[in-house]
Short mmCIF file of C-alpha atoms and ligand atoms in Angstrom, two decimals:
data_model
loop_
_atom_site.label_atom_id
_atom_site.label_comp_id
_atom_site.label_asym_id
_atom_site.label_seq_id
_atom_site.Cartn_x
_atom_site.Cartn_y
_atom_site.Cartn_z
CA MET A 232 -131.58 -17.83 -291.53
CA THR A 233 -128.66 -15.55 -290.75
CA THR A 234 -126.63 -14.53 -293.73
CA THR A 235 -122.97 -13.93 -293.12
CA ASN A 236 -121.50 -10.82 -294.56
CA LEU A 237 -117.97 -11.83 -295.51
CA GLU A 238 -115.92 -10.92 -298.54
CA VAL A 239 -112.48 -12.47 -299.09
CA ILE A 240 -109.92 -10.76 -301.30
CA ASP A 241 -106.78 -12.75 -302.01
CA LEU A 242 -103.67 -10.58 -302.00
CA THR A 243 -101.13 -12.88 -303.67
CA PRO A 244 -101.62 -16.36 -305.20
CA ARG A 245 -99.98 -18.29 -302.34
CA ILE A 246 -100.49 -16.25 -299.17
CA GLY A 247 -102.59 -13.49 -297.64
CA SER A 248 -106.21 -12.39 -297.85
CA GLU A 249 -108.12 -9.35 -296.78
CA ILE A 250 -111.44 -10.18 -295.15
CA ARG A 251 -114.15 -7.55 -295.34
CA THR A 252 -116.93 -7.93 -292.87
CA ASP A 253 -118.62 -6.04 -290.07
CA LEU A 254 -117.79 -6.04 -286.40
CA ASP A 255 -121.08 -7.71 -285.44
CA THR A 256 -120.29 -10.72 -287.58
CA LEU A 257 -116.84 -11.01 -286.00
CA LEU A 258 -118.04 -10.62 -282.41
CA SER A 259 -120.94 -13.05 -282.86
CA GLY A 260 -118.55 -15.86 -283.82
CA ARG A 261 -120.87 -16.99 -286.63
CA ALA A 262 -118.03 -16.65 -289.14
CA ALA A 263 -115.38 -18.15 -286.86
CA ALA A 264 -115.21 -21.57 -288.52
CA THR A 265 -114.99 -19.93 -291.95
CA ILE A 266 -112.25 -17.57 -290.80
CA ARG A 267 -110.21 -20.42 -289.33
CA GLU A 268 -110.53 -22.27 -292.61
CA ILE A 269 -109.40 -19.22 -294.61
CA LEU A 270 -106.55 -18.70 -292.16
CA GLU A 271 -105.26 -22.23 -292.67
CA GLN A 272 -105.55 -21.96 -296.44
CA ARG A 273 -104.15 -18.45 -296.82
CA GLY A 274 -101.68 -18.27 -293.86
CA VAL A 275 -102.58 -14.71 -292.94
CA VAL A 276 -105.67 -12.50 -293.09
CA PHE A 277 -106.31 -8.90 -292.19
CA PHE A 278 -109.29 -6.71 -291.38
CA ARG A 279 -109.23 -2.98 -292.08
CA GLY A 280 -111.36 -0.22 -290.65
CA LEU A 281 -113.00 -2.16 -287.82
CA ASP A 282 -112.24 0.58 -285.29
CA ILE A 283 -111.87 -1.76 -282.32
CA GLY A 284 -110.22 -1.52 -278.90
CA ASP A 285 -108.49 -4.11 -276.75
CA GLU A 286 -111.65 -5.71 -275.39
CA GLN A 287 -113.08 -6.25 -278.83
CA GLN A 288 -109.76 -7.66 -280.06
CA VAL A 289 -109.81 -10.24 -277.27
CA ALA A 290 -113.50 -10.96 -277.83
CA ILE A 291 -112.84 -11.67 -281.52
CA ALA A 292 -109.88 -13.87 -280.54
CA ARG A 293 -112.11 -15.88 -278.19
CA THR A 294 -114.44 -16.82 -281.02
CA LEU A 295 -111.46 -18.34 -282.86
CA GLY A 296 -109.72 -20.30 -280.12
CA THR A 297 -108.33 -20.21 -276.59
CA VAL A 298 -106.72 -16.92 -275.61
CA VAL A 299 -103.36 -17.33 -273.86
CA GLN A 300 -103.53 -15.32 -270.64
CA ASN A 301 -100.01 -15.74 -269.31
CA GLU A 302 -98.51 -12.80 -271.13
CA GLY A 303 -99.57 -9.17 -270.97
CA GLU A 304 -102.79 -8.07 -269.32
CA ASN A 305 -106.27 -9.36 -270.08
CA GLY A 306 -105.07 -11.05 -273.24
CA ILE A 307 -103.23 -8.03 -274.65
CA TYR A 308 -99.43 -7.92 -274.90
CA LYS A 309 -97.65 -4.77 -276.06
CA ILE A 310 -95.17 -5.24 -278.89
CA SER A 311 -92.63 -2.44 -278.83
CA LEU A 312 -88.85 -2.22 -279.14
CA ASP A 313 -88.86 0.56 -276.54
CA GLU A 314 -87.76 -0.74 -273.14
CA THR A 315 -89.90 1.82 -271.33
CA VAL A 316 -92.99 0.28 -272.98
CA ASN A 317 -91.98 -3.39 -272.82
CA GLN A 318 -89.25 -4.63 -270.49
CA ARG A 319 -88.59 -7.52 -272.85
CA ALA A 320 -87.80 -5.20 -275.77
CA GLN A 321 -84.37 -6.83 -276.15
CA TYR A 322 -85.97 -10.22 -276.72
CA LEU A 323 -88.56 -8.70 -279.07
CA LYS A 324 -85.78 -7.39 -281.30
CA GLY A 325 -85.57 -11.01 -282.44
CA SER A 326 -88.91 -10.36 -284.20
CA LEU A 327 -86.98 -8.60 -286.97
CA PHE A 328 -85.80 -12.01 -288.15
CA TRP A 329 -87.87 -14.81 -289.66
CA HIS A 330 -89.49 -16.88 -286.91
CA PHE A 331 -92.70 -18.42 -285.71
CA ASP A 332 -94.14 -17.66 -282.26
CA GLY A 333 -93.74 -20.12 -279.41
CA SER A 334 -91.04 -22.18 -281.13
CA LEU A 335 -89.62 -23.07 -277.71
CA GLN A 336 -92.95 -24.26 -276.31
CA PRO A 337 -94.49 -27.75 -276.42
CA TYR A 338 -97.54 -26.37 -278.26
CA PRO A 339 -96.53 -23.60 -280.67
CA ASN A 340 -99.26 -20.94 -280.76
CA LEU A 341 -102.15 -21.65 -283.08
CA ALA A 342 -102.43 -18.07 -284.24
CA THR A 343 -101.41 -14.54 -283.42
CA LEU A 344 -103.62 -11.44 -283.67
CA LEU A 345 -101.76 -8.16 -284.07
CA ARG A 346 -103.45 -4.75 -284.10
CA ALA A 347 -101.65 -1.56 -285.08
CA VAL A 348 -102.05 1.08 -282.38
CA ARG A 349 -99.22 3.40 -283.50
CA LEU A 350 -97.01 3.16 -286.56
CA SER A 351 -93.41 4.02 -287.19
CA PRO A 352 -92.94 6.80 -289.77
CA THR A 353 -90.43 4.49 -291.49
CA GLY A 354 -90.22 0.70 -291.85
CA GLY A 355 -92.16 -1.61 -289.55
CA GLN A 356 -94.08 -3.53 -292.19
CA THR A 357 -94.72 -7.16 -291.29
CA GLU A 358 -93.74 -9.92 -293.70
CA LEU A 359 -95.10 -13.45 -293.59
CA CYS A 360 -94.26 -16.53 -295.64
CA ASN A 361 -96.34 -19.64 -296.25
CA THR A 362 -94.41 -22.66 -294.96
CA TYR A 363 -97.02 -25.13 -296.25
CA ALA A 364 -96.58 -23.85 -299.80
CA ALA A 365 -92.80 -23.74 -299.43
CA TYR A 366 -92.75 -27.39 -298.30
CA GLU A 367 -95.11 -28.51 -301.06
CA ASP A 368 -92.87 -26.99 -303.75
CA LEU A 369 -89.59 -28.48 -302.47
CA PRO A 370 -87.83 -30.77 -304.95
CA PRO A 371 -88.45 -34.45 -304.04
CA ALA A 372 -84.76 -34.94 -303.16
CA ASP A 373 -84.98 -32.20 -300.54
CA LYS A 374 -88.20 -33.61 -299.11
CA GLU A 375 -86.40 -36.91 -298.71
CA LEU A 376 -83.29 -35.29 -297.24
CA ILE A 377 -85.18 -33.48 -294.49
CA ALA A 378 -87.97 -36.00 -293.83
CA ASP A 379 -86.57 -37.24 -290.52
CA LEU A 380 -84.29 -34.38 -289.50
CA ARG A 381 -84.70 -32.70 -286.15
CA VAL A 382 -83.55 -29.25 -285.13
CA VAL A 383 -82.66 -27.84 -281.72
CA HIS A 384 -84.29 -24.43 -281.18
CA SER A 385 -82.88 -22.02 -278.62
CA ALA A 386 -83.47 -18.47 -277.38
CA GLU A 387 -79.70 -18.05 -277.34
CA ARG A 388 -79.48 -18.65 -281.09
CA SER A 389 -82.04 -15.97 -281.92
CA GLN A 390 -80.21 -13.47 -279.69
CA TYR A 391 -77.06 -13.76 -281.82
CA TYR A 392 -79.09 -12.07 -284.58
CA VAL A 393 -79.83 -9.18 -282.20
CA THR A 394 -76.41 -8.97 -280.51
CA PRO A 395 -73.76 -10.74 -282.61
CA GLU A 396 -71.02 -10.19 -280.01
CA MET A 397 -72.78 -11.20 -276.81
CA SER A 398 -70.82 -10.98 -273.59
CA TYR A 399 -70.23 -14.09 -271.51
CA GLU A 400 -72.96 -12.94 -269.09
CA GLU A 401 -75.41 -12.50 -271.96
CA VAL A 402 -74.65 -15.95 -273.37
CA VAL A 403 -75.11 -17.52 -269.94
CA PHE A 404 -78.37 -15.61 -269.45
CA TRP A 405 -79.92 -16.77 -272.73
CA GLN A 406 -78.66 -20.31 -272.22
CA LYS A 407 -80.85 -20.52 -269.13
CA SER A 408 -83.94 -20.69 -271.36
CA PRO A 409 -84.73 -24.33 -272.09
CA THR A 410 -84.12 -25.47 -275.65
CA LYS A 411 -86.62 -27.45 -277.69
CA THR A 412 -86.05 -30.13 -280.30
CA CYS A 413 -88.55 -30.53 -283.12
CA PRO A 414 -88.72 -31.84 -286.68
CA ILE A 415 -88.01 -29.63 -289.70
CA VAL A 416 -91.13 -31.03 -291.32
CA TRP A 417 -94.30 -30.71 -289.30
CA THR A 418 -96.92 -33.27 -290.27
CA HIS A 419 -100.19 -31.77 -289.06
CA ARG A 420 -103.27 -33.69 -287.97
CA SER A 421 -104.77 -32.73 -291.31
CA GLY A 422 -101.95 -34.61 -293.04
CA ARG A 423 -100.58 -31.39 -294.54
CA LYS A 424 -96.91 -30.65 -294.00
CA SER A 425 -95.12 -27.39 -293.27
CA LEU A 426 -91.53 -26.33 -292.61
CA LEU A 427 -90.30 -25.33 -289.14
CA LEU A 428 -87.34 -22.99 -289.37
CA GLY A 429 -86.59 -19.51 -288.06
CA ALA A 430 -84.23 -17.54 -285.88
CA THR A 431 -84.38 -19.96 -282.96
CA ALA A 432 -83.35 -22.91 -285.20
CA ASP A 433 -79.85 -23.61 -283.91
CA TYR A 434 -78.58 -26.87 -285.40
CA VAL A 435 -79.68 -30.11 -286.99
CA VAL A 436 -79.27 -33.01 -284.59
CA GLY A 437 -76.40 -35.31 -285.60
CA MET A 438 -75.21 -33.22 -288.57
CA PRO A 439 -71.78 -31.56 -288.85
CA VAL A 440 -72.14 -27.93 -287.84
CA GLU A 441 -71.19 -26.30 -291.18
CA GLN A 442 -73.54 -28.60 -293.09
CA SER A 443 -76.30 -27.92 -290.60
CA ARG A 444 -75.98 -24.13 -290.82
CA ALA A 445 -75.84 -24.27 -294.62
CA LEU A 446 -78.96 -26.44 -294.79
CA LEU A 447 -80.95 -24.21 -292.43
CA ALA A 448 -79.96 -21.10 -294.43
CA ARG A 449 -80.81 -22.80 -297.74
CA LEU A 450 -84.25 -23.87 -296.50
CA ARG A 451 -84.99 -20.42 -295.09
CA ASP A 452 -83.96 -18.80 -298.39
CA TRP A 453 -86.30 -21.24 -300.13
CA ALA A 454 -89.25 -20.62 -297.83
CA THR A 455 -88.92 -16.84 -298.00
CA GLN A 456 -88.84 -16.50 -301.79
CA PRO A 457 -91.17 -13.76 -303.06
CA GLN A 458 -93.91 -16.17 -304.21
CA TYR A 459 -94.40 -17.38 -300.60
CA VAL A 460 -94.25 -13.94 -298.97
CA TYR A 461 -96.91 -11.35 -298.20
CA ARG A 462 -95.80 -7.95 -296.90
CA HIS A 463 -98.35 -6.07 -294.83
CA GLU A 464 -98.29 -2.29 -295.17
CA TRP A 465 -99.96 -1.22 -291.95
CA GLN A 466 -102.66 1.32 -291.37
CA VAL A 467 -103.59 2.25 -287.81
CA GLY A 468 -106.35 -0.05 -286.57
CA ASP A 469 -105.54 -2.95 -288.93
CA LEU A 470 -106.06 -6.35 -287.34
CA LEU A 471 -103.75 -8.99 -288.77
CA ILE A 472 -104.12 -12.67 -287.90
CA TRP A 473 -101.63 -15.33 -288.93
CA ASP A 474 -101.76 -19.08 -288.75
CA ASN A 475 -98.62 -19.53 -286.67
CA THR A 476 -98.44 -23.24 -287.52
CA GLY A 477 -98.09 -22.69 -291.27
CA THR A 478 -96.19 -19.44 -291.61
CA MET A 479 -93.07 -17.60 -290.46
CA HIS A 480 -92.98 -13.85 -290.03
CA ARG A 481 -90.75 -10.88 -289.27
CA ALA A 482 -91.04 -7.14 -288.82
CA LEU A 483 -89.02 -4.99 -291.20
CA PRO A 484 -86.59 -2.74 -289.29
CA TYR A 485 -87.93 0.41 -287.63
CA PRO A 486 -86.40 2.84 -285.14
CA GLU A 487 -86.62 1.71 -281.50
CA ASP A 488 -87.87 5.15 -280.50
CA SER A 489 -90.38 5.44 -283.35
CA GLY A 490 -93.33 4.90 -281.05
CA ARG A 491 -94.50 1.87 -283.06
CA LEU A 492 -96.92 -0.07 -280.89
CA MET A 493 -98.81 -3.24 -281.68
CA HIS A 494 -101.29 -4.98 -279.40
CA ARG A 495 -100.95 -8.75 -279.63
CA THR A 496 -103.30 -11.54 -278.61
CA ILE A 497 -102.22 -15.15 -278.83
CA LEU A 498 -104.33 -18.24 -279.42
CA ALA A 499 -103.09 -21.37 -277.69
CA GLY A 500 -101.69 -24.19 -279.82
CA GLU A 501 -103.96 -27.15 -280.37
CA GLU A 502 -101.38 -29.57 -281.78
CA PRO A 503 -98.29 -30.68 -279.87
CA LEU A 504 -94.95 -30.62 -281.60
CA GLU A 505 -92.53 -33.27 -280.40
C1 OGA B 721 -94.95 -10.80 -282.92
C2 OGA B 721 -94.11 -10.31 -284.03
C3 OGA B 721 -93.97 -8.62 -285.74
C4 OGA B 721 -94.26 -7.17 -285.87
O1 OGA B 721 -95.73 -10.00 -282.38
O2 OGA B 721 -94.89 -11.99 -282.61
O3 OGA B 721 -93.24 -11.00 -284.48
O4 OGA B 721 -94.39 -6.71 -287.02
N1 OGA B 721 -94.43 -9.10 -284.51
O5 OGA B 721 -94.33 -6.48 -284.84
MN1 MN B 722 -93.47 -13.08 -283.68
#
């Protein structure tokens, strides 16, 4: 019988665990089902000191799900705010605000793997909040209020966080990206429910605009209270994986020219969101 070498250290009561294991165990996939389970329960996990490169990152990702190949090269996409490193740096500046990945796609990503290649001397921590826990703790009146509400998500909306005074050309450019309407409450196949908010959340369908903005801000404030948040203090080589269907995340500000570089691999969503 193969024994699996896996130690799980919870970092806060509601979100985040460190998993200690060896590279062989990860590459073999024999712990994959366990890791997926921990990921769903804890929202985010990290591995320290694995000393891996891109190929091993993608190989680990493959044991956990289906690697999305349409961004980056060979399953690796470079996260940097420096336009000479990533042409879409302007869009990536939206990552400094609470969001989940793939909010504009029919199947939001299942999970994201992020590995620290180079760090910024200042800032650049990554924060994540548990949107299952935040939903579970909502007062019953709020659960009732939002049960059937739907929100329009747009790339344009998230760009107002990056550039508050966009030019006409910029507005028109971002408006070309298709919008996506989805519920505030995601009822998963498992029956568990999580909140869907974030920087792309533009307005609640059929609600007066002031009321809609106030509600979205109130729910985000709720979901990002300290008891739902884990802040990752990076070390070079750390591999962080979040359950993108039950968390939101953001990077804390760091200088664009700091050299901070993360290598990202995305696992395809397995549950549609309509
Ligand atoms: C992302 C993202 C946050 C960070 O890669 O999707 O939001 O800390 N990254 O770089
Ligand atoms: Mn992101």
